[in-house]
PDB file of C-alpha atoms in Angstrom:
ATOM      1  CA  UNK A  71      16.761  -6.769 116.763  1.00 45.00           C
ATOM      2  CA  UNK A  72      18.866  -4.015 118.273  1.00 48.00           C
ATOM      3  CA  UNK A  73      20.173  -4.498 121.781  1.00 52.00           C
ATOM      4  CA  UNK A  74      19.208  -1.973 124.440  1.00 56.00           C
ATOM      5  CA  UNK A  75      21.728   0.731 125.256  1.00 64.00           C
ATOM      6  CA  UNK A  76      23.225   0.660 128.740  1.00 67.00           C
ATOM      7  CA  UNK A  77      25.127   3.402 130.524  1.00 67.00           C
ATOM      8  CA  UNK A  78      28.228   2.106 132.313  1.00 63.00           C
ATOM      9  CA  UNK A  79      30.148   3.901 135.062  1.00 61.00           C
ATOM     10  CA  UNK A  80      33.624   4.013 136.519  1.00 57.00           C
ATOM     11  CA  UNK A  81      33.683   1.379 139.269  1.00 58.00           C
ATOM     12  CA  UNK A  82      35.956   3.591 141.409  1.00 55.00           C
ATOM     13  CA  UNK A  83      32.968   5.895 141.951  1.00 54.00           C
ATOM     14  CA  UNK A  84      30.733   3.078 143.179  1.00 52.00           C
ATOM     15  CA  UNK A  85      30.451   2.681 146.955  1.00 50.00           C
ATOM     16  CA  UNK A  86      27.711   0.093 147.178  1.00 55.00           C
ATOM     17  CA  UNK A  87      23.951   0.280 147.290  1.00 49.00           C
ATOM     18  CA  UNK A  88      21.267  -0.890 149.721  1.00 42.00           C
ATOM     19  CA  UNK A  89      21.270  -4.679 149.698  1.00 41.00           C
ATOM     20  CA  UNK A  90      24.555  -4.828 147.824  1.00 47.00           C
ATOM     21  CA  UNK A  91      27.012  -7.418 149.097  1.00 40.00           C
ATOM     22  CA  UNK A  92      30.268  -5.716 149.859  1.00 43.00           C
ATOM     23  CA  UNK A  93      30.593  -3.395 146.863  1.00 46.00           C
ATOM     24  CA  UNK A  94      33.466  -3.915 144.421  1.00 46.00           C
ATOM     25  CA  UNK A  95      37.059  -4.875 145.084  1.00 49.00           C
ATOM     26  CA  UNK A  96      39.238  -1.810 145.670  1.00 48.00           C
ATOM     27  CA  UNK A  97      41.529  -0.466 142.970  1.00 48.00           C
ATOM     28  CA  UNK A  98      44.981  -1.442 144.224  1.00 49.00           C
ATOM     29  CA  UNK A  99      48.363  -0.272 142.907  1.00 49.00           C
ATOM     30  CA  UNK A 100      50.248  -2.721 140.750  1.00 47.00           C
ATOM     31  CA  UNK A 101      53.827  -3.588 141.707  1.00 46.00           C
ATOM     32  CA  UNK A 102      56.427  -5.834 140.038  1.00 45.00           C
ATOM     33  CA  UNK A 103      55.609  -9.511 140.421  1.00 45.00           C
ATOM     34  CA  UNK A 104      58.752 -10.339 142.434  1.00 45.00           C
ATOM     35  CA  UNK A 105      58.047  -9.840 146.148  1.00 48.00           C
ATOM     36  CA  UNK A 106      59.924 -10.795 149.291  1.00 46.00           C
ATOM     37  CA  UNK A 107      58.800 -14.017 150.955  1.00 46.00           C
ATOM     38  CA  UNK A 108      59.451 -12.862 154.514  1.00 46.00           C
ATOM     39  CA  UNK A 109      58.876 -16.195 156.236  1.00 44.00           C
ATOM     40  CA  UNK A 110      61.548 -18.091 154.331  1.00 51.00           C
ATOM     41  CA  UNK A 111      63.562 -15.062 153.266  1.00 57.00           C
ATOM     42  CA  UNK A 112      63.426 -15.692 149.539  1.00 63.00           C
ATOM     43  CA  UNK A 113      62.000 -14.090 146.446  1.00 73.00           C
ATOM     44  CA  UNK A 114      58.910 -15.451 144.739  1.00 78.00           C
ATOM     45  CA  UNK A 115      57.181 -14.594 141.491  1.00 84.00           C
ATOM     46  CA  UNK A 116      53.424 -15.098 141.240  1.00 87.00           C
ATOM     47  CA  UNK A 117      52.010 -16.056 137.847  1.00 88.00           C
ATOM     48  CA  UNK A 118      48.211 -15.871 137.496  1.00 92.00           C
ATOM     49  CA  UNK A 119      46.706 -17.682 134.511  1.00 92.00           C
ATOM     50  CA  UNK A 120      43.312 -18.839 133.313  1.00 94.00           C
ATOM     51  CA  UNK A 121      42.467 -22.491 133.919  1.00 94.00           C
ATOM     52  CA  UNK A 122      38.869 -22.308 132.649  1.00 94.00           C
ATOM     53  CA  UNK A 123      37.249 -19.546 130.586  1.00 95.00           C
ATOM     54  CA  UNK A 124      33.550 -18.645 130.725  1.00 94.00           C
ATOM     55  CA  UNK A 125      31.701 -19.081 127.430  1.00 94.00           C
ATOM     56  CA  UNK A 126      28.221 -17.630 127.900  1.00 94.00           C
ATOM     57  CA  UNK A 127      25.342 -16.978 130.260  1.00 93.00           C
ATOM     58  CA  UNK A 128      21.831 -15.617 130.341  1.00 93.00           C
ATOM     59  CA  UNK A 129      21.495 -12.037 131.596  1.00 92.00           C
ATOM     60  CA  UNK A 130      20.071 -11.786 135.098  1.00 87.00           C
ATOM     61  CA  UNK A 131      18.503  -8.331 134.687  1.00 86.00           C
ATOM     62  CA  UNK A 132      18.081  -5.709 137.380  1.00 83.00           C
ATOM     63  CA  UNK A 133      16.223  -7.755 139.969  1.00 78.00           C
ATOM     64  CA  UNK A 134      18.016  -8.969 143.083  1.00 73.00           C
ATOM     65  CA  UNK A 135      16.784 -12.584 143.269  1.00 74.00           C
ATOM     66  CA  UNK A 136      17.392 -13.959 139.792  1.00 74.00           C
ATOM     67  CA  UNK A 137      20.939 -15.296 139.254  1.00 77.00           C
ATOM     68  CA  UNK A 138      22.258 -16.741 136.003  1.00 86.00           C
ATOM     69  CA  UNK A 139      25.852 -17.887 136.609  1.00 91.00           C
ATOM     70  CA  UNK A 140      28.560 -17.742 133.982  1.00 94.00           C
ATOM     71  CA  UNK A 141      28.999 -21.063 132.232  1.00 91.00           C
ATOM     72  CA  UNK A 142      31.354 -22.765 132.681  1.00 92.00           C
ATOM     73  CA  UNK A 143      32.425 -21.177 135.968  1.00 94.00           C
ATOM     74  CA  UNK A 144      35.641 -19.144 135.571  1.00 96.00           C
ATOM     75  CA  UNK A 145      38.680 -20.705 137.242  1.00 96.00           C
ATOM     76  CA  UNK A 146      42.075 -19.071 137.750  1.00 96.00           C
ATOM     77  CA  UNK A 147      45.305 -20.941 138.551  1.00 95.00           C
ATOM     78  CA  UNK A 148      48.248 -19.471 140.488  1.00 94.00           C
ATOM     79  CA  UNK A 149      51.776 -20.717 139.849  1.00 90.00           C
ATOM     80  CA  UNK A 150      54.687 -19.649 142.019  1.00 88.00           C
ATOM     81  CA  UNK A 151      58.304 -19.422 140.865  1.00 83.00           C
ATOM     82  CA  UNK A 152      61.226 -19.342 143.258  1.00 79.00           C
ATOM     83  CA  UNK A 153      64.159 -16.948 143.005  1.00 77.00           C
ATOM     84  CA  UNK A 154      65.828 -19.276 140.473  1.00 76.00           C
ATOM     85  CA  UNK A 155      62.765 -19.174 138.199  1.00 76.00           C
ATOM     86  CA  UNK A 156      61.658 -22.734 138.941  1.00 81.00           C
ATOM     87  CA  UNK A 157      58.022 -23.509 139.673  1.00 80.00           C
ATOM     88  CA  UNK A 158      57.461 -24.450 143.296  1.00 82.00           C
ATOM     89  CA  UNK A 159      55.338 -27.373 144.456  1.00 82.00           C
ATOM     90  CA  UNK A 160      51.861 -26.039 145.220  1.00 80.00           C
ATOM     91  CA  UNK A 161      51.711 -27.738 148.622  1.00 77.00           C
ATOM     92  CA  UNK A 162      54.923 -25.921 149.645  1.00 80.00           C
ATOM     93  CA  UNK A 163      53.215 -22.521 149.302  1.00 83.00           C
ATOM     94  CA  UNK A 164      51.311 -20.877 152.168  1.00 81.00           C
ATOM     95  CA  UNK A 165      48.033 -19.966 150.462  1.00 86.00           C
ATOM     96  CA  UNK A 166      45.868 -18.775 153.354  1.00 87.00           C
ATOM     97  CA  UNK A 167      46.531 -15.076 152.615  1.00 87.00           C
ATOM     98  CA  UNK A 168      45.961 -15.344 148.843  1.00 92.00           C
ATOM     99  CA  UNK A 169      42.872 -13.796 147.211  1.00 94.00           C
ATOM    100  CA  UNK A 170      41.803 -13.012 143.650  1.00 95.00           C
ATOM    101  CA  UNK A 171      39.150 -10.440 142.702  1.00 94.00           C
ATOM    102  CA  UNK A 172      37.161 -10.235 139.458  1.00 95.00           C
ATOM    103  CA  UNK A 173      35.889  -7.217 137.527  1.00 94.00           C
ATOM    104  CA  UNK A 174      33.936  -6.973 134.255  1.00 94.00           C
ATOM    105  CA  UNK A 175      35.426  -5.263 131.214  1.00 94.00           C
ATOM    106  CA  UNK A 176      34.668  -4.528 127.569  1.00 91.00           C
ATOM    107  CA  UNK A 177      35.938  -7.087 125.001  1.00 91.00           C
ATOM    108  CA  UNK A 178      38.924  -4.901 124.077  1.00 89.00           C
ATOM    109  CA  UNK A 179      39.887  -4.545 127.778  1.00 85.00           C
ATOM    110  CA  UNK A 180      39.804  -0.742 127.653  1.00 84.00           C
ATOM    111  CA  UNK A 181      36.607   0.039 129.608  1.00 87.00           C
ATOM    112  CA  UNK A 182      35.410  -1.161 132.999  1.00 90.00           C
ATOM    113  CA  UNK A 183      31.875  -2.581 132.750  1.00 90.00           C
ATOM    114  CA  UNK A 184      31.465  -3.624 136.403  1.00 87.00           C
ATOM    115  CA  UNK A 185      28.959  -0.870 137.196  1.00 87.00           C
ATOM    116  CA  UNK A 186      25.873   0.107 135.189  1.00 88.00           C
ATOM    117  CA  UNK A 187      23.063   2.608 135.618  1.00 87.00           C
ATOM    118  CA  UNK A 188      19.743   0.886 136.264  1.00 84.00           C
ATOM    119  CA  UNK A 189      17.677   1.909 133.200  1.00 83.00           C
ATOM    120  CA  UNK A 190      14.522   1.818 135.323  1.00 80.00           C
ATOM    121  CA  UNK A 191      15.836   4.807 137.303  1.00 78.00           C
ATOM    122  CA  UNK A 192      16.722   7.006 134.326  1.00 75.00           C
ATOM    123  CA  UNK A 193      14.625  10.187 134.061  1.00 71.00           C
ATOM    124  CA  UNK A 194      11.771   9.824 131.634  1.00 61.00           C
ATOM    125  CA  UNK A 195      10.915  12.605 129.234  1.00 44.00           C
ATOM    126  CA  UNK A 196       7.379  13.364 130.398  1.00 42.00           C
ATOM    127  CA  UNK A 197       5.451  15.228 127.674  1.00 41.00           C
ATOM    128  CA  UNK A 198       4.164  18.704 128.494  1.00 40.00           C
ATOM    129  CA  UNK A 199       0.795  19.454 126.883  1.00 38.00           C
ATOM    130  CA  UNK A 200      -0.442  22.925 126.072  1.00 40.00           C
ATOM    131  CA  UNK A 201      -3.555  23.815 128.039  1.00 38.00           C
ATOM    132  CA  UNK A 202      -5.489  26.944 128.901  1.00 40.00           C
ATOM    133  CA  UNK A 203      -6.006  25.581 132.405  1.00 44.00           C
ATOM    134  CA  UNK A 204      -3.410  26.719 134.927  1.00 46.00           C
ATOM    135  CA  UNK A 205      -4.100  23.559 136.953  1.00 45.00           C
ATOM    136  CA  UNK A 206      -3.232  21.315 134.022  1.00 46.00           C
ATOM    137  CA  UNK A 207      -0.069  23.307 133.331  1.00 50.00           C
ATOM    138  CA  UNK A 208       1.020  23.032 136.954  1.00 49.00           C
ATOM    139  CA  UNK A 209       0.373  19.296 136.965  1.00 46.00           C
ATOM    140  CA  UNK A 210       2.413  18.828 133.806  1.00 45.00           C
ATOM    141  CA  UNK A 211       5.291  20.891 135.205  1.00 47.00           C
ATOM    142  CA  UNK A 212       5.179  18.926 138.442  1.00 46.00           C
ATOM    143  CA  UNK A 213       5.256  15.663 136.496  1.00 44.00           C
ATOM    144  CA  UNK A 214       8.288  16.839 134.557  1.00 45.00           C
ATOM    145  CA  UNK A 215      10.168  17.810 137.707  1.00 45.00           C
ATOM    146  CA  UNK A 216       9.354  14.563 139.515  1.00 47.00           C
ATOM    147  CA  UNK A 217      10.745  12.527 136.604  1.00 47.00           C
ATOM    148  CA  UNK A 218      14.217  14.032 137.069  1.00 55.00           C
ATOM    149  CA  UNK A 219      15.307  11.618 139.785  1.00 66.00           C
ATOM    150  CA  UNK A 220      18.933  10.668 140.362  1.00 77.00           C
ATOM    151  CA  UNK A 221      19.869   7.538 138.340  1.00 80.00           C
ATOM    152  CA  UNK A 222      20.910   4.579 140.481  1.00 83.00           C
ATOM    153  CA  UNK A 223      24.253   2.858 139.879  1.00 86.00           C
ATOM    154  CA  UNK A 224      24.318  -0.903 140.485  1.00 87.00           C
ATOM    155  CA  UNK A 225      26.834  -3.667 140.060  1.00 89.00           C
ATOM    156  CA  UNK A 226      26.729  -5.185 136.587  1.00 91.00           C
ATOM    157  CA  UNK A 227      28.844  -8.129 137.724  1.00 93.00           C
ATOM    158  CA  UNK A 228      26.748  -9.772 140.439  1.00 92.00           C
ATOM    159  CA  UNK A 229      27.683 -12.445 142.946  1.00 91.00           C
ATOM    160  CA  UNK A 230      30.873 -13.368 144.774  1.00 92.00           C
ATOM    161  CA  UNK A 231      33.597 -11.348 143.048  1.00 94.00           C
ATOM    162  CA  UNK A 232      36.420 -12.409 145.386  1.00 94.00           C
ATOM    163  CA  UNK A 233      37.759 -15.948 145.838  1.00 95.00           C
ATOM    164  CA  UNK A 234      40.100 -17.456 148.388  1.00 93.00           C
ATOM    165  CA  UNK A 235      42.746 -19.934 147.276  1.00 95.00           C
ATOM    166  CA  UNK A 236      42.017 -23.674 147.093  1.00 94.00           C
ATOM    167  CA  UNK A 237      44.625 -26.416 146.905  1.00 94.00           C
ATOM    168  CA  UNK A 238      42.962 -28.921 144.565  1.00 95.00           C
ATOM    169  CA  UNK A 239      43.728 -31.591 142.011  1.00 94.00           C
ATOM    170  CA  UNK A 240      42.702 -30.868 138.420  1.00 94.00           C
ATOM    171  CA  UNK A 241      41.242 -33.375 135.953  1.00 94.00           C
ATOM    172  CA  UNK A 242      44.781 -34.623 135.245  1.00 94.00           C
ATOM    173  CA  UNK A 243      45.321 -35.355 138.946  1.00 93.00           C
ATOM    174  CA  UNK A 244      47.809 -32.476 139.245  1.00 92.00           C
ATOM    175  CA  UNK A 245      47.826 -30.497 142.495  1.00 93.00           C
ATOM    176  CA  UNK A 246      47.549 -26.731 141.923  1.00 93.00           C
ATOM    177  CA  UNK A 247      46.406 -23.508 143.569  1.00 95.00           C
ATOM    178  CA  UNK A 248      43.017 -22.467 142.178  1.00 96.00           C
ATOM    179  CA  UNK A 249      40.558 -19.594 142.587  1.00 97.00           C
ATOM    180  CA  UNK A 250      36.993 -20.552 141.639  1.00 96.00           C
ATOM    181  CA  UNK A 251      34.213 -18.136 140.661  1.00 95.00           C
ATOM    182  CA  UNK A 252      31.076 -20.294 140.551  1.00 91.00           C
ATOM    183  CA  UNK A 253      28.676 -17.491 141.540  1.00 91.00           C
ATOM    184  CA  UNK A 254      29.171 -14.726 138.962  1.00 94.00           C
ATOM    185  CA  UNK A 255      26.270 -13.293 136.926  1.00 93.00           C
ATOM    186  CA  UNK A 256      25.939 -10.319 134.576  1.00 94.00           C
ATOM    187  CA  UNK A 257      22.890  -8.049 134.494  1.00 92.00           C
ATOM    188  CA  UNK A 258      23.146  -6.812 130.891  1.00 91.00           C
ATOM    189  CA  UNK A 259      23.468  -8.597 127.580  1.00 92.00           C
ATOM    190  CA  UNK A 260      26.514  -8.075 125.405  1.00 93.00           C
ATOM    191  CA  UNK A 261      30.096  -9.250 124.993  1.00 94.00           C
ATOM    192  CA  UNK A 262      32.516  -8.942 127.897  1.00 95.00           C
ATOM    193  CA  UNK A 263      35.666 -10.332 129.462  1.00 94.00           C
ATOM    194  CA  UNK A 264      36.815 -10.691 133.069  1.00 95.00           C
ATOM    195  CA  UNK A 265      39.896  -9.187 134.681  1.00 95.00           C
ATOM    196  CA  UNK A 266      41.334 -11.147 137.614  1.00 95.00           C
ATOM    197  CA  UNK A 267      43.750  -9.553 140.070  1.00 94.00           C
ATOM    198  CA  UNK A 268      45.810 -11.507 142.580  1.00 93.00           C
ATOM    199  CA  UNK A 269      46.788  -9.933 145.894  1.00 90.00           C
ATOM    200  CA  UNK A 270      47.982 -10.992 149.329  1.00 87.00           C
ATOM    201  CA  UNK A 271      45.986 -10.044 152.419  1.00 85.00           C
ATOM    202  CA  UNK A 272      47.927  -7.404 154.400  1.00 79.00           C
ATOM    203  CA  UNK A 273      49.698  -8.534 157.557  1.00 75.00           C
ATOM    204  CA  UNK A 274      51.854  -7.032 160.301  1.00 73.00           C
ATOM    205  CA  UNK A 275      54.949  -7.802 158.183  1.00 70.00           C
ATOM    206  CA  UNK A 276      53.437  -6.254 155.052  1.00 70.00           C
ATOM    207  CA  UNK A 277      50.582  -3.851 155.939  1.00 69.00           C
ATOM    208  CA  UNK A 278      49.981  -2.763 152.350  1.00 76.00           C
ATOM    209  CA  UNK A 279      48.116  -4.641 149.623  1.00 76.00           C
ATOM    210  CA  UNK A 280      49.235  -4.673 146.001  1.00 80.00           C
ATOM    211  CA  UNK A 281      48.181  -6.363 142.790  1.00 84.00           C
ATOM    212  CA  UNK A 282      50.851  -9.011 142.334  1.00 85.00           C
ATOM    213  CA  UNK A 283      49.612 -10.492 139.051  1.00 89.00           C
ATOM    214  CA  UNK A 284      46.753 -10.090 136.543  1.00 92.00           C
ATOM    215  CA  UNK A 285      44.956 -12.511 134.207  1.00 93.00           C
ATOM    216  CA  UNK A 286      42.248 -11.921 131.582  1.00 94.00           C
ATOM    217  CA  UNK A 287      39.530 -14.270 130.444  1.00 93.00           C
ATOM    218  CA  UNK A 288      38.613 -14.712 126.820  1.00 93.00           C
ATOM    219  CA  UNK A 289      35.595 -12.819 125.474  1.00 94.00           C
ATOM    220  CA  UNK A 290      32.217 -14.348 126.375  1.00 95.00           C
ATOM    221  CA  UNK A 291      28.629 -13.409 125.531  1.00 95.00           C
ATOM    222  CA  UNK A 292      25.644 -12.634 127.736  1.00 94.00           C
ATOM    223  CA  UNK A 293      22.296 -13.394 126.062  1.00 94.00           C
ATOM    224  CA  UNK A 294      18.761 -12.233 126.639  1.00 91.00           C
ATOM    225  CA  UNK A 295      16.182 -14.776 127.806  1.00 89.00           C
ATOM    226  CA  UNK A 296      14.844 -15.289 124.271  1.00 92.00           C
ATOM    227  CA  UNK A 297      18.216 -15.729 122.561  1.00 93.00           C
ATOM    228  CA  UNK A 298      20.070 -17.771 125.207  1.00 92.00           C
ATOM    229  CA  UNK A 299      21.169 -21.061 123.557  1.00 91.00           C
ATOM    230  CA  UNK A 300      21.388 -23.000 126.823  1.00 89.00           C
ATOM    231  CA  UNK A 301      24.061 -24.201 129.205  1.00 89.00           C
ATOM    232  CA  UNK A 302      27.176 -26.022 128.046  1.00 88.00           C
ATOM    233  CA  UNK A 303      28.279 -29.484 129.130  1.00 90.00           C
ATOM    234  CA  UNK A 304      30.081 -29.623 132.459  1.00 91.00           C
ATOM    235  CA  UNK A 305      33.838 -29.632 131.936  1.00 92.00           C
ATOM    236  CA  UNK A 306      36.255 -32.238 133.236  1.00 94.00           C
ATOM    237  CA  UNK A 307      37.814 -29.593 135.463  1.00 95.00           C
ATOM    238  CA  UNK A 308      34.451 -28.677 137.020  1.00 94.00           C
ATOM    239  CA  UNK A 309      33.717 -32.348 137.652  1.00 93.00           C
ATOM    240  CA  UNK A 310      37.124 -32.794 139.294  1.00 94.00           C
ATOM    241  CA  UNK A 311      36.464 -29.887 141.652  1.00 95.00           C
ATOM    242  CA  UNK A 312      32.949 -31.108 142.450  1.00 93.00           C
ATOM    243  CA  UNK A 313      34.327 -34.521 143.407  1.00 93.00           C
ATOM    244  CA  UNK A 314      36.555 -32.734 145.949  1.00 93.00           C
ATOM    245  CA  UNK A 315      33.665 -30.894 147.605  1.00 91.00           C
ATOM    246  CA  UNK A 316      33.541 -27.593 145.691  1.00 90.00           C
ATOM    247  CA  UNK A 317      30.086 -26.132 145.043  1.00 84.00           C
ATOM    248  CA  UNK A 318      29.684 -26.367 141.278  1.00 86.00           C
ATOM    249  CA  UNK A 319      26.545 -27.403 139.411  1.00 83.00           C
ATOM    250  CA  UNK A 320      27.262 -30.551 137.408  1.00 84.00           C
ATOM    251  CA  UNK A 321      24.946 -31.308 134.481  1.00 78.00           C
ATOM    252  CA  UNK A 322      24.503 -34.865 133.309  1.00 70.00           C
ATOM    253  CA  UNK A 323      23.359 -33.690 129.886  1.00 61.00           C
ATOM    254  CA  UNK A 324      23.751 -30.444 127.976  1.00 52.00           C
ATOM    255  CA  UNK A 325      20.823 -28.037 128.032  1.00 51.00           C
ATOM    256  CA  UNK A 326      21.149 -26.577 124.561  1.00 48.00           C
ATOM    257  CA  UNK A 327      18.168 -25.107 122.784  1.00 47.00           C
ATOM    258  CA  UNK A 328      17.446 -22.913 119.795  1.00 40.00           C
ATOM    259  CA  UNK A 329      18.487 -19.271 119.875  1.00 37.00           C
ATOM    260  CA  UNK A 330      14.856 -18.182 119.636  1.00 38.00           C
ATOM    261  CA  UNK A 331      12.097 -19.455 121.878  1.00 37.00           C
ATOM    262  CA  UNK A 332       9.255 -21.486 120.417  1.00 39.00           C
ATOM    263  CA  UNK A 333       5.772 -19.958 120.482  1.00 41.00           C
ATOM    264  CA  UNK A 334       4.235 -20.452 123.884  1.00 43.00           C
ATOM    265  CA  UNK A 335       7.564 -21.009 125.678  1.00 43.00           C
ATOM    266  CA  UNK A 336       8.119 -19.143 128.911  1.00 43.00           C
ATOM    267  CA  UNK A 337      11.270 -17.031 128.389  1.00 40.00           C
ATOM    268  CA  UNK A 338      11.734 -16.739 132.174  1.00 43.00           C
ATOM    269  CA  UNK A 339      11.797 -20.477 132.776  1.00 45.00           C
ATOM    270  CA  UNK A 340      15.116 -21.676 134.163  1.00 45.00           C
ATOM    271  CA  UNK A 341      16.574 -24.262 131.785  1.00 43.00           C
ATOM    272  CA  UNK A 342      18.644 -25.785 134.599  1.00 46.00           C
ATOM    273  CA  UNK A 343      16.004 -26.341 137.286  1.00 43.00           C
ATOM    274  CA  UNK A 344      15.222 -29.914 136.264  1.00 38.00           C
ATOM    275  CA  UNK A 345      16.548 -33.382 136.947  1.00 36.00           C
ATOM    276  CA  UNK A 346      19.770 -33.091 134.963  1.00 40.00           C
ATOM    277  CA  UNK A 347      21.783 -31.207 137.592  1.00 42.00           C
ATOM    278  CA  UNK A 348      23.450 -32.140 140.853  1.00 43.00           C
ATOM    279  CA  UNK A 349      25.049 -29.658 143.237  1.00 43.00           C
ATOM    280  CA  UNK A 350      28.044 -30.389 145.421  1.00 46.00           C
ATOM    281  CA  UNK A 351      28.450 -28.471 148.667  1.00 39.00           C
ATOM    282  CA  UNK A 352      31.324 -26.076 149.288  1.00 42.00           C
ATOM    283  CA  UNK A 353      33.576 -27.483 151.912  1.00 43.00           C
TER     284      UNK A 353
END
């Protein structure tokens, strides 16, 4: 079965919509990764890398209440080199001004897919019927004009697209700086990848914001309700974060199912709303 066609837009032209939470992260200029550490007067290089890639999710559609988070939740790790090229201890780095933003891209990383036109707002081609009645002709013309409404642009990547830094231990008991995206959903089905951009919140010493480092996720797939194969097993990394108070859904058992629903199954039923999941609260 052919997938529906979606019309994507340049995210730089999107300024938010009613009920939208904060719009998209701004497009910031990229500068070389060596920046001056003003507090200690030394150079640092920031290296952003993927710690956990998303694999799949069920599309959440164009409603505002239904959320289907990426599974497993994407996690980005930040490593900091000193001016001699050596990695610094994570607990020696001031992380309170660090943020990472996420945007959605095509698999080949050449097209931004963060914004999509809601297909329900596209103008419909209302048929015009020939009639000898002037009233019928006027009604048909009026119907045609009314159908030409302005299409509505909405975020295709839904949820919390910006993460603060967390100083956490991974599943190997190693302390690192992480950025966790446990609340990301995608409206449309297809294959995508995420682009993560690290920046430092502007301050009096450095009033400008720049992209210091970039990381890309691997390609993942968003399925329709009928073809979604189910959630994956919770990873060791997710379990390690949950044990430290991070809000991540931990599944005791995998929720895999066939690619096609059985006759009589409800395609809108949430496969994860049963007794196999436990949620830890964000500290």
